[in-house]
Tab-separated table of C-alpha atoms in Angstrom:
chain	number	residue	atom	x	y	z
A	27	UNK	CA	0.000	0.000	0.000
A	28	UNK	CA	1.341	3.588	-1.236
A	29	UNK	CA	1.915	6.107	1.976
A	30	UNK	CA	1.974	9.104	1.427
A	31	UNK	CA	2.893	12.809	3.510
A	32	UNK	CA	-0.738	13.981	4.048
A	33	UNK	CA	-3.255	11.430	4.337
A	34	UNK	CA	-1.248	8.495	4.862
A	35	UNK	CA	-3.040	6.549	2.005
A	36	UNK	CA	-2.701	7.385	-1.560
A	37	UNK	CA	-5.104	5.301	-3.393
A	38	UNK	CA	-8.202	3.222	-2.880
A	39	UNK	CA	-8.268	-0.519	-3.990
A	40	UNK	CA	-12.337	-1.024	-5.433
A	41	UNK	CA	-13.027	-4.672	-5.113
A	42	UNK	CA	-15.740	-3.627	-7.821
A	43	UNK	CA	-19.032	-5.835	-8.669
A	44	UNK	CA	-17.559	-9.329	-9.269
A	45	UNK	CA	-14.396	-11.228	-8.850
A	46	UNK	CA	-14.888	-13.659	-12.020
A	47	UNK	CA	-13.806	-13.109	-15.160
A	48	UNK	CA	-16.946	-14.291	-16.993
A	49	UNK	CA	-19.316	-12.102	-14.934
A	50	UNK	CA	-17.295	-8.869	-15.112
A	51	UNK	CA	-17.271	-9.432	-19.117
A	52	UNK	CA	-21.394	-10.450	-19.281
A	53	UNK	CA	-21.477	-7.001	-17.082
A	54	UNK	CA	-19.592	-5.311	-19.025
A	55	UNK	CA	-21.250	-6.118	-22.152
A	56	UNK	CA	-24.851	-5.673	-20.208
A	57	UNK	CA	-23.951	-2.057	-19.392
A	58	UNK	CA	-22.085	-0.678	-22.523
A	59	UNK	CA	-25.484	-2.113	-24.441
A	60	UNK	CA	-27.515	0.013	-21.672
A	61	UNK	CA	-25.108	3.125	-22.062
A	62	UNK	CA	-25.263	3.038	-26.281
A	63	UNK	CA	-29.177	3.012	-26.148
A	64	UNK	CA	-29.996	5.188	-23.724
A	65	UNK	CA	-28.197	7.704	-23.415
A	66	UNK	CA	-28.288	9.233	-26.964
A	67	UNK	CA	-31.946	9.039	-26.499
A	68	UNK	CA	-31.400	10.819	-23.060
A	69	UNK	CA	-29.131	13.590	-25.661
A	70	UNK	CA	-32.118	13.638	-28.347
A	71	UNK	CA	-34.824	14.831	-25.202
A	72	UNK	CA	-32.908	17.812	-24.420
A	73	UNK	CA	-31.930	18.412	-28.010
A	74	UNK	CA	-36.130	17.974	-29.199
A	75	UNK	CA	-36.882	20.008	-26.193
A	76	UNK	CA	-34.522	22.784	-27.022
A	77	UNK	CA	-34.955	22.766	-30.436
A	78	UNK	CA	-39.076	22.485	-30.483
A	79	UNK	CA	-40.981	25.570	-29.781
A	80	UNK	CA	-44.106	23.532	-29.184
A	81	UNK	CA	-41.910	22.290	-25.577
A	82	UNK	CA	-41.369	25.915	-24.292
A	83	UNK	CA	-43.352	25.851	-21.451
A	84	UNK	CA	-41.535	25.688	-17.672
A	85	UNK	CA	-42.253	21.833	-17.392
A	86	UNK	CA	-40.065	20.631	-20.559
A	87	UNK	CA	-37.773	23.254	-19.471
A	88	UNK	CA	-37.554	21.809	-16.371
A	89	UNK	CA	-37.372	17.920	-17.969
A	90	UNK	CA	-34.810	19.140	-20.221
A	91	UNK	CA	-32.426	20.119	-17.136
A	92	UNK	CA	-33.761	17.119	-15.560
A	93	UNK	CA	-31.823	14.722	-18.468
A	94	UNK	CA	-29.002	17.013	-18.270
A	95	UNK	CA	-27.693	16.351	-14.787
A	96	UNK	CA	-28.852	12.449	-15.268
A	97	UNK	CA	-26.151	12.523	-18.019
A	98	UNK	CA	-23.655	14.304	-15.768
A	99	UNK	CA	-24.209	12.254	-12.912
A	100	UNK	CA	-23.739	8.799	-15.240
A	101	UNK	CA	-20.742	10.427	-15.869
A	102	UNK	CA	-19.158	10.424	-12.935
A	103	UNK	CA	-19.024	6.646	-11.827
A	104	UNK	CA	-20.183	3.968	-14.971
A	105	UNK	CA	-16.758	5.332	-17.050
A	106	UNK	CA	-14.408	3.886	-14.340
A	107	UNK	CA	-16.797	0.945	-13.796
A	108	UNK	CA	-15.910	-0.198	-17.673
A	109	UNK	CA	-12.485	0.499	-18.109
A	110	UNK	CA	-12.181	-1.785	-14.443
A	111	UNK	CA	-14.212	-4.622	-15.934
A	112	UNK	CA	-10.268	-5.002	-18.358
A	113	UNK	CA	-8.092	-4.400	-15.233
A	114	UNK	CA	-6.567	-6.521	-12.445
A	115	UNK	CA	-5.747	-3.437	-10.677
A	116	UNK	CA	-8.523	-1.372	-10.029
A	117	UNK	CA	-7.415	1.500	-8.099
A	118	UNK	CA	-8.498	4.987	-7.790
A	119	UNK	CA	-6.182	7.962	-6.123
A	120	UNK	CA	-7.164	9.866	-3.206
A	121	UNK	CA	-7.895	12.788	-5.120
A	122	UNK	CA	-10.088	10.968	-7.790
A	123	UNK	CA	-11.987	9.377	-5.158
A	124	UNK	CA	-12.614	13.011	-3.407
A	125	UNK	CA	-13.402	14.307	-6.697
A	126	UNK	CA	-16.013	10.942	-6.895
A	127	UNK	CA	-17.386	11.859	-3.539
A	128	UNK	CA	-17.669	15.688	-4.540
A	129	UNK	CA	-19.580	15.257	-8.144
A	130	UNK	CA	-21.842	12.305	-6.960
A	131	UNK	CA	-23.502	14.447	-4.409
A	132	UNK	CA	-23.442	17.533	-6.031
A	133	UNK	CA	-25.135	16.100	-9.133
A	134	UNK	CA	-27.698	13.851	-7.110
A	135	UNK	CA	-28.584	16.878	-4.431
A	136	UNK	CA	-29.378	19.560	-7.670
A	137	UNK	CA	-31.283	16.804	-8.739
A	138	UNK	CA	-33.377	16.365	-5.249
A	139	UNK	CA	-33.436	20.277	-5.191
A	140	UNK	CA	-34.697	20.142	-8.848
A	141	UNK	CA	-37.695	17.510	-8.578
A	142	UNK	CA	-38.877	20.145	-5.509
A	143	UNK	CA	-38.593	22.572	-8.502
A	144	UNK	CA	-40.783	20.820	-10.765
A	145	UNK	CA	-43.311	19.928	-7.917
A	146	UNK	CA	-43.584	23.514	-7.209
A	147	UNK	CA	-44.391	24.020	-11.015
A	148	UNK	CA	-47.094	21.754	-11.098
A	149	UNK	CA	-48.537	23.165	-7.593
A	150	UNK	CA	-48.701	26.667	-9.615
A	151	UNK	CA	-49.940	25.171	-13.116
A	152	UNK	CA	-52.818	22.916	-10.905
A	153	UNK	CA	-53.628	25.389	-8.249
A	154	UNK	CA	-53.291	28.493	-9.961
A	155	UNK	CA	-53.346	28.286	-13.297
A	156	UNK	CA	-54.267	31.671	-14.215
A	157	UNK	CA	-51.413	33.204	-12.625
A	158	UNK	CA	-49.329	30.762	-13.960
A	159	UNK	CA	-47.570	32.361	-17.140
A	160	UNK	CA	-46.674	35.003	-14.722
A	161	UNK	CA	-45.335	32.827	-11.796
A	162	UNK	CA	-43.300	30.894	-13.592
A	163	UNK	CA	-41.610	33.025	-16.397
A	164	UNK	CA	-38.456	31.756	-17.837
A	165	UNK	CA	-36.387	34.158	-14.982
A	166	UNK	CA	-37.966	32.078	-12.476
A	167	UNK	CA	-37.489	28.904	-14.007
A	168	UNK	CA	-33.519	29.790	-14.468
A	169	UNK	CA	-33.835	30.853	-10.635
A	170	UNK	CA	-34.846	27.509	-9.603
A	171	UNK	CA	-32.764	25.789	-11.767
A	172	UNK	CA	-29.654	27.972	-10.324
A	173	UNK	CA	-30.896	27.322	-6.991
A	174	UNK	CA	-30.732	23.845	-7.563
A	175	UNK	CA	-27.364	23.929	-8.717
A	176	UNK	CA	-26.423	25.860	-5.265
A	177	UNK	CA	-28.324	23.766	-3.233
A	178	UNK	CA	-26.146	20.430	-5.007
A	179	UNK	CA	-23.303	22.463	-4.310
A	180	UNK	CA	-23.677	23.335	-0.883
A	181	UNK	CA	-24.608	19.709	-0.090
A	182	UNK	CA	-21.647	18.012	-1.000
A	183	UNK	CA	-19.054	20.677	-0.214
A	184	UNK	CA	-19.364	20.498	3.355
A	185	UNK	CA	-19.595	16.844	3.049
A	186	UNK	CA	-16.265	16.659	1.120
A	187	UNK	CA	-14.779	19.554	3.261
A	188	UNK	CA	-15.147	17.100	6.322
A	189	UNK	CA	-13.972	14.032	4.589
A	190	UNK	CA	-10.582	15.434	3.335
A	191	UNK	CA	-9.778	16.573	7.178
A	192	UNK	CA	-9.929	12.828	7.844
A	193	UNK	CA	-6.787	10.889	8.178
A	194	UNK	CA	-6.477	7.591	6.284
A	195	UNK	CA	-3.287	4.954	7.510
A	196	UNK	CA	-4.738	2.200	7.183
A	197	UNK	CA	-7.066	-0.566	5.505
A	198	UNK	CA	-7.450	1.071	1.554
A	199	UNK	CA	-9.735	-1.482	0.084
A	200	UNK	CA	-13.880	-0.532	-0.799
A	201	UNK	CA	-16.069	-3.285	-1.301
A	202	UNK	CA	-17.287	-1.523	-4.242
A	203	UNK	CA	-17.210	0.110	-7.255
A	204	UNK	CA	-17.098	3.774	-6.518
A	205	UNK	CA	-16.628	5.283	-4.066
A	206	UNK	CA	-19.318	6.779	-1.436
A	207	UNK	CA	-19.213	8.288	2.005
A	208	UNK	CA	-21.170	5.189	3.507
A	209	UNK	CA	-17.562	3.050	3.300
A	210	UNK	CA	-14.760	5.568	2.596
A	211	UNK	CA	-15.420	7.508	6.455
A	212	UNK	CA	-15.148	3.733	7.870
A	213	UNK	CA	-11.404	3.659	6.525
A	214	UNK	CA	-10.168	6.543	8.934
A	215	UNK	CA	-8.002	6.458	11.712
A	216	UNK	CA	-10.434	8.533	14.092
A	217	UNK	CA	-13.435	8.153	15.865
A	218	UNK	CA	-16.029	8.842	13.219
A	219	UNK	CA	-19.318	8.712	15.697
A	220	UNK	CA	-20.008	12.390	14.960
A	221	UNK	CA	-18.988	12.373	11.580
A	222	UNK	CA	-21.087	9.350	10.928
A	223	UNK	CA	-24.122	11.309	12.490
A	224	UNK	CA	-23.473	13.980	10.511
A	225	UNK	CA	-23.336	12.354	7.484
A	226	UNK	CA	-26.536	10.514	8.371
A	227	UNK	CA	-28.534	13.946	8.706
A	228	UNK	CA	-26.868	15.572	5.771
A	229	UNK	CA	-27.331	13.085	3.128
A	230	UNK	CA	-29.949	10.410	4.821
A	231	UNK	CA	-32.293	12.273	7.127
A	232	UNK	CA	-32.615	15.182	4.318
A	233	UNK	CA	-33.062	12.818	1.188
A	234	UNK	CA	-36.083	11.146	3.274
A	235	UNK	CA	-37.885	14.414	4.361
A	236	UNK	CA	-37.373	15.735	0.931
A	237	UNK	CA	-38.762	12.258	-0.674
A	238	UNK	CA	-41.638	12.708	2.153
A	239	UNK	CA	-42.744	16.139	1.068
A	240	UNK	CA	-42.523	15.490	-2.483
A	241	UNK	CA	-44.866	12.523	-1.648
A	242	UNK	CA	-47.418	14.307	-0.063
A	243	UNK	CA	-46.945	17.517	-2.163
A	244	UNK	CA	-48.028	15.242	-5.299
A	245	UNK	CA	-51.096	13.699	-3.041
A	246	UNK	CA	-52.470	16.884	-2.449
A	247	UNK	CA	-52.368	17.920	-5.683
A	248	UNK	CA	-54.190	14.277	-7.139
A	249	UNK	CA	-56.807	14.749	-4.658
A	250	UNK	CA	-57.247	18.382	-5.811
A	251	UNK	CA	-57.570	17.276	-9.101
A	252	UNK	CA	-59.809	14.419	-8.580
A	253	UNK	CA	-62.171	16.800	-6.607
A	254	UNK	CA	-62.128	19.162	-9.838
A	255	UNK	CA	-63.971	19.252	-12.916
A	256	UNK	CA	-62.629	15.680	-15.065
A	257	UNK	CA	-62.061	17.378	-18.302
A	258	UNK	CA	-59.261	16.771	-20.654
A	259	UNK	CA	-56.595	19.102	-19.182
A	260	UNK	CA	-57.031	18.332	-15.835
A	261	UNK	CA	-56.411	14.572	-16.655
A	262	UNK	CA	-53.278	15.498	-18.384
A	263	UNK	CA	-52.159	17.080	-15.333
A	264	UNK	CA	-52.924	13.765	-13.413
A	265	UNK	CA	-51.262	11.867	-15.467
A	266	UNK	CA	-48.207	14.529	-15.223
A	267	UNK	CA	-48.219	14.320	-11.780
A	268	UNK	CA	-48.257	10.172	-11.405
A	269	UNK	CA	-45.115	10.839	-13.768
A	270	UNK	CA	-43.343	12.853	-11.038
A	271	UNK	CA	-44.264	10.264	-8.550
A	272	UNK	CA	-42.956	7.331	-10.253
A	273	UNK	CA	-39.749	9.444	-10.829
A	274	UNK	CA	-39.480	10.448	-7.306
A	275	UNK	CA	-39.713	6.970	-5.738
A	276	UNK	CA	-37.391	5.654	-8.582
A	277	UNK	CA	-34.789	7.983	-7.338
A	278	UNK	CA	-35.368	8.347	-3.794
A	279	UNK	CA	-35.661	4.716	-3.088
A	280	UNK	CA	-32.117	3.595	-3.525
A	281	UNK	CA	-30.595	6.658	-1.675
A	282	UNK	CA	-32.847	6.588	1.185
A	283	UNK	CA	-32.072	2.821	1.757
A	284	UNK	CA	-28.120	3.724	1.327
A	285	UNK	CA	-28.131	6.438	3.493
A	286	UNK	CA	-30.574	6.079	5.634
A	287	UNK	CA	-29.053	3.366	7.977
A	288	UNK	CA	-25.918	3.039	9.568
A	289	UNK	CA	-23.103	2.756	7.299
A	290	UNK	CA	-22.343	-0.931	7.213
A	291	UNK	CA	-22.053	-3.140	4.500
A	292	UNK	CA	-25.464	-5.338	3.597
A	293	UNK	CA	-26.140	-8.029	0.887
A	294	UNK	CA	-28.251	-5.884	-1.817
A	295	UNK	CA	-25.592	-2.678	-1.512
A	296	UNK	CA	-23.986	-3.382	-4.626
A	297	UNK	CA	-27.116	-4.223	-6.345
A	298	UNK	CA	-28.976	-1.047	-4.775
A	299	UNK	CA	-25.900	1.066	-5.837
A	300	UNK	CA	-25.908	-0.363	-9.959
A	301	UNK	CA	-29.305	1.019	-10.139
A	302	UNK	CA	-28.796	4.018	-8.010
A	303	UNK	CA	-25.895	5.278	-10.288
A	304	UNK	CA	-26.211	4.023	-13.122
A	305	UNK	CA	-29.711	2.067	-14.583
A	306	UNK	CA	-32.584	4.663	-12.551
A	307	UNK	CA	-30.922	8.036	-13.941
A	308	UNK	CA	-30.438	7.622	-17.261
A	309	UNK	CA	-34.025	5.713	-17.319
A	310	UNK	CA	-35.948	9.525	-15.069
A	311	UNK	CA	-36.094	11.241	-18.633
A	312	UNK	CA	-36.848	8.301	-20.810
A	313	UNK	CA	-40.124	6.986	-18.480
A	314	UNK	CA	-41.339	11.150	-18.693
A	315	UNK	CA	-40.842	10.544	-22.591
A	316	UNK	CA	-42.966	7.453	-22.792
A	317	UNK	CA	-45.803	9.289	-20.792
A	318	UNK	CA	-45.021	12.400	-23.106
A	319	UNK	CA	-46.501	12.244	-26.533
A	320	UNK	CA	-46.061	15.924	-27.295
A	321	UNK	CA	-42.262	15.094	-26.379
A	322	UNK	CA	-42.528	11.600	-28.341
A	323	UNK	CA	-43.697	13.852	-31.470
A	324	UNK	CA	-40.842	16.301	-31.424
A	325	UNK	CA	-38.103	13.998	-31.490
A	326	UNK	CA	-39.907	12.344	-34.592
A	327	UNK	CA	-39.851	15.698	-36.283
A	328	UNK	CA	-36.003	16.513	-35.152
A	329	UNK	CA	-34.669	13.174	-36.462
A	330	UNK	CA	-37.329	14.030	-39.882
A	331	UNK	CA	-35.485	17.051	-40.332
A	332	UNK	CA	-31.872	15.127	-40.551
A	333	UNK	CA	-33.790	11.983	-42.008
A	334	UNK	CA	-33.242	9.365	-39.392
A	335	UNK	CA	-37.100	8.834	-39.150
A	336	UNK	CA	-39.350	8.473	-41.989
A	337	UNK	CA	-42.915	7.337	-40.016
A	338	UNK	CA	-45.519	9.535	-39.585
């Protein structure tokens, strides 16, 4: 094991998903067939939304920002997870596991910060909808966006700002793929009690109060809508919100049961953390899509106009 000045420990060993050859090449193969499908149709939402003037309103504003940091934040694990299905080494350097730590929870906390964004949109387009042109102009929906971004920000700084103080002499090797808070803070050579707690109410108490006020947010708003007049619109906005919901337990599941325990290891965590970082963020813009068909109809039209589609 490399030593070095500062934190004792230079690099992390990731024991990654498998140790057999024949399941880290089926994996391999699984994921890069995952990764070529869906995420150039993740790139064609935000380029139909963009380019579509039928999509301006705040919601597919909002979606579009939505596949945006779902690309970023498949960017910041999956690439390392390939290239380490090829190599017997698979070892990451203090700094790129910092830098790991740093972009996972920035991306994931603008993207908690963001779904309250988008639930706020469809309290204003559902509860007052004649104000809502006004409410939600495009400053505000840059404002929320920007917020979002801060909030992300904010989130993982002090998270990262606590980790790097820690000093690391010892064991090097995560039972993983990436690396997370949950097993890098168990490497120190401290007493982590307080950072543990810490952790806890920074990443696991606020991810489930967040998830529980999204939940009831959108269960206000389907009763509202069920007690309303059933006309066309208003069952459009239904389905809309049943959307968010499925998006909000798709992503809020796997973090709440990572960080919302103590942080030791259990049987599904490398399953829970595949889908959590990989498969469930790249699939948030694609399940909107399917529900979409105004969105469905403008990608038909954008690959029309460079003739990859010729359907009606």
């Amino acid at each position: 094991m490399e030593r070095g000045n500062s934190t004792g420990v230079t690099e992390f060993v990731l024991l990654g998903l498998s140790q057999t050859r024949e399941i880290q090449l089926f994996l391999f193969v699984l994921f890069l067939v995952f990764y070529s499908m869906i995420l150039p149709a993740n790139i064609l939402i935000i380029l139909a939304i963009q380019g579509d003037p039928h999509l301006g309103s705040p919601m597919y504003f909002f979606l579009a920002n939505l596949a945006f940091l779902d690309i970023c934040y498949c960017s910041v694990t999956p690439p390392k997870m390939l290239a380490d299905f090829f190599s017997h080494h698979k070892n990451i350097s203090y700094g790129g596991c910092m830098a790991q730590l740093f972009f996972l929870h920035f991306l994931g906390g603008a993207e908690v910060f963001l779904l309250m964004g988008m639930a706020f949109d469809r309290y204003v387009a559902i509860c007052h909808p004649l104000r809502y042109a006004s409410m939600m102009s495009r400053e505000v929906c840059c404002a929320l966006v920007g917020v979002a971004w801060a909030g992300g920000f904010t989130h993982s700084i002090l998270q990262v700002a606590l980790i790097i103080r820690l000093p690391f002499c010892g064991p090097n090797e995560l039972d993983n793929f990436f690396c997370d808070i949950t097993q890098v803070i168990k490497l120190a050579c401290t007493d982590i009690y307080m950072l543990e707690f810490f952790m806890f109410f920074n990443s696991g108490l606020a991810t489930l109060m967040c998830f529980l006020l999204l939940l009831i947010s959108y269960g206000a708003l389907l009763v509202r809508l069920r007690a309303g007049d059933p006309s066309k619109e208003m069952s459009k906005a239904a389905s809309t919100c049943i959307t968010h919901i499925i998006i909000v337990f798709i992503m809020f599941g796997p973090a709440i049961y990572i960080y919302c325990r103590p942080f030791r290891s259990f049987p599904l965590d490398k399953v829970v953390a595949v889908f959590h970082t990989v498969v469930f963020p790249l699939m948030n813009p694609m399940i909107y899509t399917l529900r979409n068909k105004e969105i469905i109809s403008a990608m038909k039209r954008l690959l029309s106009r460079h003739g990859l589609w010729s359907g009606k």
